[in-house]
mmCIF file of C-alpha atoms in Angstrom:
data_model
loop_
_atom_site.group_PDB
_atom_site.id
_atom_site.type_symbol
_atom_site.label_atom_id
_atom_site.label_comp_id
_atom_site.label_asym_id
_atom_site.label_seq_id
_atom_site.Cartn_x
_atom_site.Cartn_y
_atom_site.Cartn_z
ATOM 1 C CA MET B 1 18.153 16.898 -12.766
ATOM 2 C CA ASN B 2 18.497 12.993 -12.169
ATOM 3 C CA ILE B 3 16.218 12.441 -8.943
ATOM 4 C CA GLU B 4 16.933 9.038 -8.750
ATOM 5 C CA ASN B 5 20.451 9.570 -7.092
ATOM 6 C CA VAL B 6 19.397 11.850 -4.777
ATOM 7 C CA ILE B 7 19.597 10.248 -0.967
ATOM 8 C CA LYS B 8 17.711 11.962 2.092
ATOM 9 C CA VAL B 9 17.202 15.138 0.648
ATOM 10 C CA ASP B 10 14.323 18.011 0.650
ATOM 11 C CA LEU B 11 12.489 18.830 -2.487
ATOM 12 C CA GLN B 12 11.327 22.193 -4.095
ATOM 13 C CA LEU B 13 8.001 21.688 -5.901
ATOM 14 C CA THR B 14 6.945 24.005 -8.595
ATOM 15 C CA THR B 15 4.724 24.176 -11.663
ATOM 16 C CA GLN B 16 4.517 26.928 -14.577
ATOM 17 C CA HIS B 17 1.564 25.318 -16.153
ATOM 18 C CA ARG B 18 -1.694 23.808 -15.117
ATOM 19 C CA THR B 19 -2.680 21.418 -18.198
ATOM 20 C CA LEU B 20 -1.082 17.879 -18.337
ATOM 21 C CA LYS B 21 -0.543 15.915 -21.073
ATOM 22 C CA GLU B 22 1.688 12.471 -20.655
ATOM 23 C CA ASN B 23 2.010 9.104 -20.805
ATOM 24 C CA ILE B 24 3.547 7.283 -17.528
ATOM 25 C CA THR B 25 4.334 3.368 -17.121
ATOM 26 C CA ILE B 26 3.994 2.370 -13.462
ATOM 27 C CA SER B 27 6.119 -1.059 -11.833
ATOM 28 C CA GLY B 28 3.587 -3.886 -10.945
ATOM 29 C CA SER B 29 1.207 -3.614 -7.711
ATOM 30 C CA LYS B 30 3.456 -3.886 -4.373
ATOM 31 C CA SER B 31 0.815 -5.765 -2.876
ATOM 32 C CA GLU B 32 0.348 -8.499 -5.768
ATOM 33 C CA SER B 33 4.050 -8.734 -6.258
ATOM 34 C CA ASN B 34 4.669 -9.556 -2.069
ATOM 35 C CA ARG B 35 1.549 -12.237 -2.145
ATOM 36 C CA LEU B 36 3.819 -13.784 -5.503
ATOM 37 C CA LEU B 37 6.986 -13.847 -4.101
ATOM 38 C CA ILE B 38 5.613 -15.688 -1.014
ATOM 39 C CA LEU B 39 4.085 -18.027 -3.245
ATOM 40 C CA GLN B 40 6.478 -18.624 -5.691
ATOM 41 C CA LYS B 41 8.958 -19.951 -2.941
ATOM 42 C CA LEU B 42 6.259 -22.472 -1.963
ATOM 43 C CA PHE B 43 5.977 -23.353 -5.892
ATOM 44 C CA THR B 44 9.127 -22.658 -7.457
ATOM 45 C CA SER B 45 7.597 -23.402 -10.986
ATOM 46 C CA LEU B 46 5.649 -19.942 -10.778
ATOM 47 C CA LYS B 47 7.239 -17.048 -12.478
ATOM 48 C CA ILE B 48 6.557 -13.287 -11.729
ATOM 49 C CA GLU B 49 6.546 -10.699 -14.952
ATOM 50 C CA ASN B 50 6.596 -6.713 -13.892
ATOM 51 C CA LEU B 51 7.305 -7.140 -10.592
ATOM 52 C CA SER B 52 6.914 -4.017 -8.656
ATOM 53 C CA ASP B 53 10.333 -2.401 -8.196
ATOM 54 C CA SER B 54 9.535 -0.846 -4.871
ATOM 55 C CA ASP B 55 12.137 -1.189 -1.870
ATOM 56 C CA ASP B 56 9.347 -3.327 0.337
ATOM 57 C CA SER B 57 9.125 -5.863 -2.531
ATOM 58 C CA ASN B 58 13.055 -5.559 -2.920
ATOM 59 C CA HIS B 59 13.462 -6.259 1.167
ATOM 60 C CA LEU B 60 10.950 -9.560 0.470
ATOM 61 C CA LEU B 61 12.821 -10.736 -2.184
ATOM 62 C CA GLU B 62 16.074 -10.260 -0.690
ATOM 63 C CA ALA B 63 14.397 -11.804 2.594
ATOM 64 C CA LEU B 64 13.674 -14.498 0.428
ATOM 65 C CA GLN B 65 16.793 -15.138 -0.754
ATOM 66 C CA SER B 66 19.094 -14.322 2.484
ATOM 67 C CA ASN B 67 20.836 -17.279 4.396
ATOM 68 C CA ASN B 68 21.591 -15.214 7.207
ATOM 69 C CA ASP B 69 20.358 -15.731 10.752
ATOM 70 C CA THR B 70 19.318 -12.177 10.794
ATOM 71 C CA VAL B 71 16.438 -10.660 8.427
ATOM 72 C CA ASN B 72 16.235 -7.337 8.538
ATOM 73 C CA ILE B 73 13.461 -5.518 6.625
ATOM 74 C CA GLY B 74 13.660 -2.005 6.878
ATOM 75 C CA HIS B 75 10.288 -0.213 7.020
ATOM 76 C CA ALA B 76 8.710 -3.293 5.136
ATOM 77 C CA GLY B 77 5.471 -4.068 6.936
ATOM 78 C CA THR B 78 4.049 -6.095 4.504
ATOM 79 C CA ALA B 79 7.142 -8.235 4.589
ATOM 80 C CA MET B 80 7.175 -8.314 8.275
ATOM 81 C CA ARG B 81 3.191 -9.591 8.221
ATOM 82 C CA PHE B 82 4.287 -12.167 5.854
ATOM 83 C CA LEU B 83 7.892 -13.657 6.561
ATOM 84 C CA THR B 84 6.480 -13.938 10.009
ATOM 85 C CA ALA B 85 3.765 -16.540 8.700
ATOM 86 C CA TYR B 86 6.340 -17.998 6.005
ATOM 87 C CA PHE B 87 9.352 -18.696 7.955
ATOM 88 C CA SER B 88 7.267 -20.330 10.853
ATOM 89 C CA CYS B 89 6.603 -23.168 8.407
ATOM 90 C CA GLN B 90 9.997 -23.938 7.073
ATOM 91 C CA GLU B 91 11.012 -26.983 9.132
ATOM 92 C CA GLY B 92 14.389 -26.814 10.198
ATOM 93 C CA LYS B 93 14.786 -22.409 9.476
ATOM 94 C CA GLU B 94 16.052 -20.316 12.341
ATOM 95 C CA VAL B 95 15.613 -16.423 12.132
ATOM 96 C CA VAL B 96 15.354 -13.646 13.986
ATOM 97 C CA LEU B 97 13.390 -11.381 11.733
ATOM 98 C CA THR B 98 13.910 -8.005 12.532
ATOM 99 C CA GLY B 99 13.005 -3.985 10.952
ATOM 100 C CA SER B 100 13.607 -0.370 11.639
ATOM 101 C CA GLU B 101 12.883 1.391 14.815
ATOM 102 C CA ARG B 102 9.320 2.083 13.555
ATOM 103 C CA MET B 103 9.012 -1.298 12.636
ATOM 104 C CA GLN B 104 9.674 -2.214 16.222
ATOM 105 C CA ASN B 105 7.091 -0.428 17.246
ATOM 106 C CA ARG B 106 4.135 -1.731 14.970
ATOM 107 C CA PRO B 107 2.482 -4.575 16.818
ATOM 108 C CA ILE B 108 2.192 -8.116 15.607
ATOM 109 C CA GLY B 109 0.687 -9.711 18.043
ATOM 110 C CA ILE B 110 -2.532 -11.163 16.928
ATOM 111 C CA LEU B 111 -0.699 -12.628 14.239
ATOM 112 C CA VAL B 112 1.938 -14.290 16.300
ATOM 113 C CA ASP B 113 -0.456 -15.913 18.953
ATOM 114 C CA ALA B 114 -2.527 -16.991 15.733
ATOM 115 C CA LEU B 115 0.509 -18.919 14.697
ATOM 116 C CA ARG B 116 1.465 -20.143 18.163
ATOM 117 C CA SER B 117 -1.861 -21.771 17.672
ATOM 118 C CA LEU B 118 -1.127 -23.627 15.009
ATOM 119 C CA GLY B 119 1.875 -24.957 16.746
ATOM 120 C CA ALA B 120 4.539 -22.481 15.693
ATOM 121 C CA THR B 121 7.687 -21.179 18.137
ATOM 122 C CA ILE B 122 8.128 -17.534 17.979
ATOM 123 C CA GLU B 123 9.950 -15.547 20.430
ATOM 124 C CA TYR B 124 9.804 -12.149 20.924
ATOM 125 C CA VAL B 125 13.413 -11.087 21.367
ATOM 126 C CA ALA B 126 12.618 -7.789 23.290
ATOM 127 C CA LYS B 127 9.266 -5.893 23.615
ATOM 128 C CA GLU B 128 6.072 -8.351 23.826
ATOM 129 C CA GLY B 129 3.920 -8.250 21.247
ATOM 130 C CA TYR B 130 6.303 -6.132 18.615
ATOM 131 C CA PRO B 131 9.655 -7.259 16.402
ATOM 132 C CA PRO B 132 12.002 -8.309 16.365
ATOM 133 C CA LEU B 133 10.606 -12.229 16.490
ATOM 134 C CA LYS B 134 13.147 -14.975 16.800
ATOM 135 C CA ILE B 135 11.319 -18.004 14.425
ATOM 136 C CA THR B 136 11.795 -21.300 14.818
ATOM 137 C CA GLY B 137 10.184 -22.792 11.504
ATOM 138 C CA GLN B 138 8.466 -26.310 12.288
ATOM 139 C CA LYS B 139 5.950 -28.520 10.040
ATOM 140 C CA LEU B 140 2.334 -26.627 11.732
ATOM 141 C CA LYS B 141 -0.219 -29.725 12.257
ATOM 142 C CA LYS B 142 -3.053 -28.361 13.355
ATOM 143 C CA ASN B 143 -5.519 -26.275 10.376
ATOM 144 C CA LYS B 144 -7.918 -24.509 12.281
ATOM 145 C CA VAL B 145 -7.039 -20.544 13.332
ATOM 146 C CA GLN B 146 -9.126 -17.949 15.082
ATOM 147 C CA ILE B 147 -8.480 -14.434 14.201
ATOM 148 C CA ASN B 148 -9.920 -10.518 14.534
ATOM 149 C CA GLY B 149 -11.493 -9.604 11.412
ATOM 150 C CA ASN B 150 -11.002 -5.739 11.751
ATOM 151 C CA VAL B 151 -7.167 -6.197 12.288
ATOM 152 C CA SER B 152 -4.547 -5.627 9.298
ATOM 153 C CA SER B 153 -5.892 -7.433 6.347
ATOM 154 C CA GLN B 154 -2.235 -8.483 5.963
ATOM 155 C CA TYR B 155 -2.202 -10.888 9.052
ATOM 156 C CA ILE B 156 -4.929 -13.060 7.368
ATOM 157 C CA SER B 157 -3.149 -12.939 3.914
ATOM 158 C CA ALA B 158 -0.143 -13.879 5.700
ATOM 159 C CA LEU B 159 -2.080 -17.125 7.043
ATOM 160 C CA SER B 160 -3.848 -17.816 3.604
ATOM 161 C CA LEU B 161 -0.739 -17.727 1.249
ATOM 162 C CA VAL B 162 1.202 -20.731 3.672
ATOM 163 C CA ALA B 163 -1.986 -22.433 4.176
ATOM 164 C CA PRO B 164 -1.507 -24.150 1.010
ATOM 165 C CA SER B 165 1.944 -25.770 2.032
ATOM 166 C CA LEU B 166 0.249 -26.927 5.326
ATOM 167 C CA ASP B 167 -0.106 -30.537 5.221
ATOM 168 C CA LYS B 168 -4.042 -30.297 6.107
ATOM 169 C CA GLY B 169 -4.465 -26.640 4.277
ATOM 170 C CA LEU B 170 -5.796 -24.026 6.873
ATOM 171 C CA GLU B 171 -9.620 -23.110 7.884
ATOM 172 C CA ILE B 172 -9.243 -19.083 9.116
ATOM 173 C CA GLU B 173 -12.486 -18.172 11.524
ATOM 174 C CA LEU B 174 -12.812 -14.121 11.480
ATOM 175 C CA ILE B 175 -14.268 -13.016 14.314
ATOM 176 C CA GLY B 176 -16.099 -9.889 14.224
ATOM 177 C CA LYS B 177 -16.123 -7.267 11.666
ATOM 178 C CA ILE B 178 -14.152 -8.132 8.549
ATOM 179 C CA THR B 179 -12.427 -4.853 7.028
ATOM 180 C CA SER B 180 -9.691 -4.362 4.052
ATOM 181 C CA VAL B 181 -12.116 -7.341 2.260
ATOM 182 C CA PRO B 182 -10.564 -6.427 -1.463
ATOM 183 C CA TYR B 183 -7.210 -7.346 -0.100
ATOM 184 C CA ILE B 184 -8.516 -10.559 1.482
ATOM 185 C CA ASN B 185 -10.572 -11.448 -2.140
ATOM 186 C CA MET B 186 -6.826 -10.214 -3.636
ATOM 187 C CA THR B 187 -4.822 -13.018 -1.962
ATOM 188 C CA LEU B 188 -7.480 -15.946 -2.348
ATOM 189 C CA SER B 189 -7.835 -14.806 -6.179
ATOM 190 C CA LEU B 190 -4.244 -14.762 -6.596
ATOM 191 C CA LEU B 191 -4.370 -18.405 -4.927
ATOM 192 C CA ASP B 192 -7.493 -19.190 -7.591
ATOM 193 C CA GLU B 193 -4.883 -18.522 -10.379
ATOM 194 C CA LEU B 194 -2.561 -21.098 -9.048
ATOM 195 C CA GLY B 195 -5.273 -23.358 -8.322
ATOM 196 C CA VAL B 196 -5.156 -23.798 -5.059
ATOM 197 C CA LYS B 197 -8.932 -24.204 -4.181
ATOM 198 C CA ASN B 198 -10.153 -22.197 -1.627
ATOM 199 C CA SER B 199 -13.301 -20.703 -0.218
ATOM 200 C CA PHE B 200 -14.508 -17.511 1.268
ATOM 201 C CA GLU B 201 -18.143 -17.925 3.514
ATOM 202 C CA SER B 202 -19.816 -15.735 5.699
ATOM 203 C CA ASN B 203 -16.720 -15.387 7.981
ATOM 204 C CA VAL B 204 -14.797 -18.262 7.326
ATOM 205 C CA ILE B 205 -11.980 -18.799 4.664
ATOM 206 C CA ARG B 206 -10.765 -22.405 3.521
ATOM 207 C CA ILE B 207 -7.418 -23.154 1.900
ATOM 208 C CA TYR B 208 -6.747 -26.176 0.903
ATOM 209 C CA PRO B 209 -3.506 -27.722 0.347
ATOM 210 C CA LYS B 210 -1.514 -28.232 -3.198
ATOM 211 C CA GLU B 211 1.671 -30.108 -3.030
ATOM 212 C CA GLU B 212 3.036 -29.171 -6.908
ATOM 213 C CA LEU B 213 2.260 -26.844 -9.358
ATOM 214 C CA GLU B 214 1.897 -26.840 -13.459
ATOM 215 C CA GLU B 215 4.403 -24.358 -14.840
ATOM 216 C CA LYS B 216 2.709 -20.516 -14.203
ATOM 217 C CA THR B 217 3.349 -17.174 -15.076
ATOM 218 C CA ILE B 218 1.488 -13.953 -13.872
ATOM 219 C CA ILE B 219 1.868 -10.672 -14.948
ATOM 220 C CA VAL B 220 1.532 -8.389 -12.157
ATOM 221 C CA GLU B 221 -1.334 -5.614 -12.621
ATOM 222 C CA SER B 222 0.821 -1.700 -12.306
ATOM 223 C CA ASP B 223 0.008 -0.504 -8.779
ATOM 224 C CA TRP B 224 -3.508 1.557 -8.332
ATOM 225 C CA SER B 225 -2.246 3.023 -4.963
ATOM 226 C CA SER B 226 0.471 4.900 -7.447
ATOM 227 C CA ALA B 227 -2.169 5.453 -9.674
ATOM 228 C CA SER B 228 -3.781 7.527 -6.852
ATOM 229 C CA TYR B 229 -1.053 10.561 -7.330
ATOM 230 C CA PHE B 230 -2.132 10.989 -10.952
ATOM 231 C CA TYR B 231 -5.911 11.279 -10.211
ATOM 232 C CA SER B 232 -4.938 13.922 -7.604
ATOM 233 C CA LEU B 233 -3.093 15.664 -10.341
ATOM 234 C CA VAL B 234 -5.354 15.445 -12.836
ATOM 235 C CA ALA B 235 -8.533 16.592 -10.535
ATOM 236 C CA LEU B 236 -6.143 19.928 -9.365
ATOM 237 C CA SER B 237 -5.396 20.749 -13.148
ATOM 238 C CA GLU B 238 -7.189 22.647 -16.222
ATOM 239 C CA LEU B 239 -9.775 21.203 -17.924
ATOM 240 C CA GLY B 240 -8.654 19.102 -20.446
ATOM 241 C CA SER B 241 -5.411 17.201 -19.162
ATOM 242 C CA THR B 242 -4.974 13.937 -19.756
ATOM 243 C CA ILE B 243 -2.663 11.338 -18.410
ATOM 244 C CA GLU B 244 -2.066 7.721 -19.578
ATOM 245 C CA LEU B 245 -1.149 5.349 -17.380
ATOM 246 C CA THR B 246 0.018 1.928 -17.836
ATOM 247 C CA ALA B 247 -0.993 -1.197 -17.270
ATOM 248 C CA TYR B 248 -3.996 -1.534 -15.769
ATOM 249 C CA LYS B 249 -7.140 -3.870 -16.072
ATOM 250 C CA GLN B 250 -10.727 -2.659 -15.522
ATOM 251 C CA ASN B 251 -11.157 -5.958 -13.492
ATOM 252 C CA SER B 252 -8.850 -5.228 -10.873
ATOM 253 C CA LEU B 253 -7.977 -7.421 -7.897
ATOM 254 C CA GLN B 254 -6.876 -4.436 -6.343
ATOM 255 C CA GLY B 255 -9.048 -2.431 -3.872
ATOM 256 C CA ASP B 256 -7.463 0.817 -4.498
ATOM 257 C CA SER B 257 -9.515 0.561 -8.014
ATOM 258 C CA CYS B 258 -12.610 2.229 -7.003
ATOM 259 C CA LEU B 259 -10.240 5.791 -7.698
ATOM 260 C CA ALA B 260 -12.165 5.485 -10.907
ATOM 261 C CA SER B 261 -15.597 5.798 -9.732
ATOM 262 C CA ILE B 262 -14.733 8.618 -6.459
ATOM 263 C CA TYR B 263 -12.347 10.610 -8.555
ATOM 264 C CA GLU B 264 -15.451 11.080 -10.842
ATOM 265 C CA HIS B 265 -16.609 13.660 -7.840
ATOM 266 C CA PHE B 266 -13.624 15.772 -8.839
ATOM 267 C CA GLY B 267 -14.393 15.880 -12.396
ATOM 268 C CA VAL B 268 -11.880 12.815 -13.832
ATOM 269 C CA THR B 269 -12.685 10.287 -15.970
ATOM 270 C CA THR B 270 -11.127 6.982 -16.762
ATOM 271 C CA THR B 271 -11.158 5.231 -20.105
ATOM 272 C CA PHE B 272 -10.273 1.996 -19.935
ATOM 273 C CA LYS B 273 -8.137 0.683 -22.831
ATOM 274 C CA GLU B 274 -6.580 -3.190 -23.359
ATOM 275 C CA ASN B 275 -3.370 -2.102 -21.426
ATOM 276 C CA SER B 276 -3.586 0.870 -20.036
ATOM 277 C CA ILE B 277 -6.379 4.006 -18.319
ATOM 278 C CA ILE B 278 -6.583 7.301 -19.462
ATOM 279 C CA LEU B 279 -7.332 10.103 -16.354
ATOM 280 C CA THR B 280 -9.290 13.273 -18.196
ATOM 281 C CA LYS B 281 -10.235 16.212 -16.381
ATOM 282 C CA GLU B 282 -13.810 16.587 -18.221
ATOM 283 C CA LYS B 283 -15.539 19.033 -15.921
ATOM 284 C CA GLU B 284 -15.275 21.419 -13.324
ATOM 285 C CA VAL B 285 -15.714 20.079 -9.751
ATOM 286 C CA LYS B 286 -19.286 20.884 -8.357
ATOM 287 C CA THR B 287 -19.124 18.555 -5.346
ATOM 288 C CA THR B 288 -18.539 20.999 -2.214
ATOM 289 C CA SER B 289 -18.856 18.023 0.344
ATOM 290 C CA LEU B 290 -18.165 14.235 0.304
ATOM 291 C CA GLU B 291 -18.404 11.078 2.333
ATOM 292 C CA LEU B 292 -16.473 8.063 1.949
ATOM 293 C CA ASP B 293 -15.917 4.958 3.727
ATOM 294 C CA LEU B 294 -12.661 3.877 3.421
ATOM 295 C CA LYS B 295 -12.389 0.587 5.004
ATOM 296 C CA ASN B 296 -12.063 -1.279 1.998
ATOM 297 C CA ALA B 297 -9.182 0.863 0.603
ATOM 298 C CA PRO B 298 -7.557 2.962 3.039
ATOM 299 C CA ASP B 299 -4.108 3.604 1.256
ATOM 300 C CA ILE B 300 -5.896 6.083 -1.042
ATOM 301 C CA ALA B 301 -7.234 8.190 2.093
ATOM 302 C CA GLN B 302 -3.956 10.626 2.269
ATOM 303 C CA THR B 303 -4.786 11.263 -1.592
ATOM 304 C CA ILE B 304 -8.041 12.004 -1.250
ATOM 305 C CA ALA B 305 -7.940 14.313 1.904
ATOM 306 C CA VAL B 306 -5.235 16.605 -0.260
ATOM 307 C CA THR B 307 -7.352 16.835 -3.720
ATOM 308 C CA CYS B 308 -10.259 17.866 -1.313
ATOM 309 C CA PHE B 309 -7.916 20.497 0.399
ATOM 310 C CA GLY B 310 -7.129 21.238 -3.165
ATOM 311 C CA LEU B 311 -10.377 21.935 -4.500
ATOM 312 C CA GLY B 312 -11.862 23.574 -1.479
ATOM 313 C CA VAL B 313 -14.330 20.567 -0.919
ATOM 314 C CA SER B 314 -14.994 19.246 2.710
ATOM 315 C CA CYS B 315 -14.643 15.676 3.652
ATOM 316 C CA ASN B 316 -15.489 13.144 6.156
ATOM 317 C CA LEU B 317 -13.801 10.149 5.439
ATOM 318 C CA PHE B 318 -14.279 7.045 7.504
ATOM 319 C CA GLY B 319 -13.086 3.446 7.862
ATOM 320 C CA LEU B 320 -9.284 4.373 8.892
ATOM 321 C CA HIS B 321 -8.795 2.762 11.937
ATOM 322 C CA THR B 322 -5.553 1.329 10.438
ATOM 323 C CA LEU B 323 -4.361 4.240 9.681
ATOM 324 C CA LYS B 324 -2.710 4.629 12.962
ATOM 325 C CA ILE B 325 -0.467 1.605 12.570
ATOM 326 C CA LYS B 326 1.188 2.475 9.416
ATOM 327 C CA GLU B 327 4.456 3.862 9.139
ATOM 328 C CA THR B 328 3.341 6.936 10.836
ATOM 329 C CA ASP B 329 0.089 7.583 12.663
ATOM 330 C CA ARG B 330 -1.714 8.407 9.202
ATOM 331 C CA LEU B 331 -4.293 10.251 10.864
ATOM 332 C CA GLU B 332 -2.048 12.674 12.918
ATOM 333 C CA ALA B 333 0.033 13.525 10.237
ATOM 334 C CA LEU B 334 -2.510 14.531 7.880
ATOM 335 C CA LYS B 335 -3.821 16.601 10.623
ATOM 336 C CA ASP B 336 -0.337 18.233 11.730
ATOM 337 C CA GLU B 337 0.462 19.031 7.398
ATOM 338 C CA LEU B 338 -2.518 20.248 6.153
ATOM 339 C CA THR B 339 -2.837 22.208 9.316
ATOM 340 C CA LYS B 340 0.397 23.856 8.054
ATOM 341 C CA PHE B 341 -1.203 25.001 4.815
ATOM 342 C CA GLY B 342 -4.086 26.486 6.181
ATOM 343 C CA ALA B 343 -7.060 23.623 6.354
ATOM 344 C CA VAL B 344 -9.279 23.328 8.914
ATOM 345 C CA ILE B 345 -9.313 19.816 9.906
ATOM 346 C CA SER B 346 -10.028 17.270 12.890
ATOM 347 C CA VAL B 347 -9.240 13.224 13.048
ATOM 348 C CA THR B 348 -10.508 10.534 15.546
ATOM 349 C CA ASN B 349 -9.270 7.455 15.849
ATOM 350 C CA GLU B 350 -10.721 5.680 12.580
ATOM 351 C CA SER B 351 -12.318 9.340 10.916
ATOM 352 C CA LEU B 352 -11.146 12.346 9.333
ATOM 353 C CA HIS B 353 -13.474 15.593 8.898
ATOM 354 C CA LEU B 354 -12.043 18.355 6.593
ATOM 355 C CA GLU B 355 -13.554 21.607 6.469
ATOM 356 C CA SER B 356 -13.800 23.448 2.729
ATOM 357 C CA SER B 357 -11.209 26.231 2.412
ATOM 358 C CA ASN B 358 -10.599 28.403 -0.685
ATOM 359 C CA GLU B 359 -7.260 29.825 0.896
ATOM 360 C CA MET B 360 -3.788 27.778 1.159
ATOM 361 C CA ASN B 361 -0.060 28.721 2.538
ATOM 362 C CA LYS B 362 2.196 28.554 0.120
ATOM 363 C CA ASP B 363 6.179 27.822 0.321
ATOM 364 C CA VAL B 364 5.287 24.925 3.408
ATOM 365 C CA THR B 365 7.375 22.330 4.018
ATOM 366 C CA VAL B 366 5.513 18.939 4.604
ATOM 367 C CA LYS B 367 7.156 16.478 6.966
ATOM 368 C CA THR B 368 7.023 12.928 5.358
ATOM 369 C CA TYR B 369 7.300 10.705 9.184
ATOM 370 C CA GLU B 370 9.610 8.175 6.970
ATOM 371 C CA ASP B 371 6.211 7.697 5.484
ATOM 372 C CA HIS B 372 5.833 7.611 1.346
ATOM 373 C CA ARG B 373 3.056 7.922 1.205
ATOM 374 C CA MET B 374 3.010 11.313 2.577
ATOM 375 C CA ALA B 375 5.069 12.897 0.559
ATOM 376 C CA MET B 376 3.260 11.586 -3.143
ATOM 377 C CA ALA B 377 0.003 12.229 -1.570
ATOM 378 C CA PHE B 378 0.708 15.947 -0.912
ATOM 379 C CA ALA B 379 2.963 16.470 -4.433
ATOM 380 C CA PRO B 380 -0.136 17.141 -6.504
ATOM 381 C CA LEU B 381 -0.298 20.811 -4.522
ATOM 382 C CA ALA B 382 2.644 22.362 -6.404
ATOM 383 C CA LEU B 383 -0.117 22.648 -8.804
ATOM 384 C CA LYS B 384 -1.624 24.996 -6.914
ATOM 385 C CA VAL B 385 1.284 26.486 -4.678
ATOM 386 C CA PRO B 386 5.159 26.109 -4.207
ATOM 387 C CA LEU B 387 5.817 23.232 -1.347
ATOM 388 C CA ARG B 388 8.732 21.832 -0.344
ATOM 389 C CA ILE B 389 8.519 18.014 0.496
ATOM 390 C CA SER B 390 11.272 16.531 3.246
ATOM 391 C CA GLU B 391 13.027 13.621 3.000
ATOM 392 C CA ALA B 392 11.390 13.152 -0.379
ATOM 393 C CA MET B 393 13.323 9.937 -1.180
ATOM 394 C CA VAL B 394 11.000 7.678 1.166
ATOM 395 C CA VAL B 395 8.857 7.345 -2.284
ATOM 396 C CA THR B 396 11.188 4.476 -2.999
ATOM 397 C CA LYS B 397 9.496 2.379 -0.511
ATOM 398 C CA SER B 398 6.514 2.108 -3.022
ATOM 399 C CA TYR B 399 7.297 3.779 -6.193
ATOM 400 C CA ARG B 400 10.892 4.328 -6.943
ATOM 401 C CA ASN B 401 10.702 6.221 -10.300
ATOM 402 C CA PHE B 402 8.006 8.994 -8.760
ATOM 403 C CA TRP B 403 10.271 12.268 -9.172
ATOM 404 C CA ASN B 404 10.993 11.695 -12.297
ATOM 405 C CA ASP B 405 7.636 10.919 -13.452
ATOM 406 C CA MET B 406 6.430 14.134 -12.076
ATOM 407 C CA GLN B 407 9.313 15.558 -13.667
ATOM 408 C CA LYS B 408 8.094 14.577 -16.936
ATOM 409 C CA ILE B 409 4.367 15.685 -16.307
ATOM 410 C CA GLY B 410 6.167 19.011 -16.038
ATOM 411 C CA MET B 411 6.240 19.486 -12.786
ATOM 412 C CA ASN B 412 9.920 21.666 -11.628
ATOM 413 C CA ILE B 413 11.633 19.845 -8.985
ATOM 414 C CA GLU B 414 14.981 21.271 -7.288
ATOM 415 C CA GLN B 415 17.262 19.744 -4.617
ATOM 416 C CA VAL B 416 17.283 22.124 -1.642
ATOM 417 C CA LYS B 417 19.378 20.169 0.703
#
């Protein structure tokens, strides 16, 4: 079955064996790709290889190439944040930036306020604090801004990415507790690679202006968030299972690379090769309870929670406040869908508690809530029980070939609607 051409359907997942052996190539990191696409517009001599083939990156690329008065980025939250900052400093450019219904209910007021304080002209077309936005680009002359440190790191990265194009650069003061630091560091590290001088000391980010860039090619590392689903598969598989994933670096810029150490709790070892990682199920799980602070890697929380449930491990996951404003309220969505399988789970505004359980309901239909990570996080449970994923092609938001790769490792997938 060619999954690639299936649109808005449910998929039935089953497996006949639980010993996995396969090599998988995953496209470039969505997080790195989206940052580099903005930087490429500011520095045209920049070339990018292994660009993400995700919907998010494709939407961002199309938006950056568009001459239309209205730009619709669909569900692409990163694109919304980055383009708000980018269009604000494009002198003479006037655009209405909008997205899906869900996107129009995701707050953006904190970023808009920060840009306005720098002199940007941004109006709310409908609801105050939310897209759509009417942006009139102009030269931003101020070079100091304050923003809360515990908000989405994408707001901070959006400001950081356009900073080199400002005449005086930018000083960003982060107020209060700072979360998702690895994503901020990813942005600053990419600026480093381009020769943009910057610093991050205490709670202040300083980025200096840069007019031109010598010709430069950056190869995007594959996406660690996408790797998380294979970590889960190997954790739920039989001893001796191995999956090799290309292309990854041991010294990664991505915060989700913490997967390598986290999944040791589940008997999965990670071997780094020159351009790949090998995941191996080397021992049975002895961990009975797991406590993790995921404030620096919230995107892998869904995968970890499902893995824990599949292995009968109780867990307490903290630092998840940003999950409330993603494609869906991911904490409530996790609670609802895991409960269908028989899990005993509770959530707060920033945490999740799952009790250990050795029983699992089968033939459950997992609702995806227009959230790619819901579909992919639950798919590995097919190693335990048959299940159905509703509106399964939502995965293309970040991982276009996901279902084809699931078939490649031996999962049986049938279209049921």
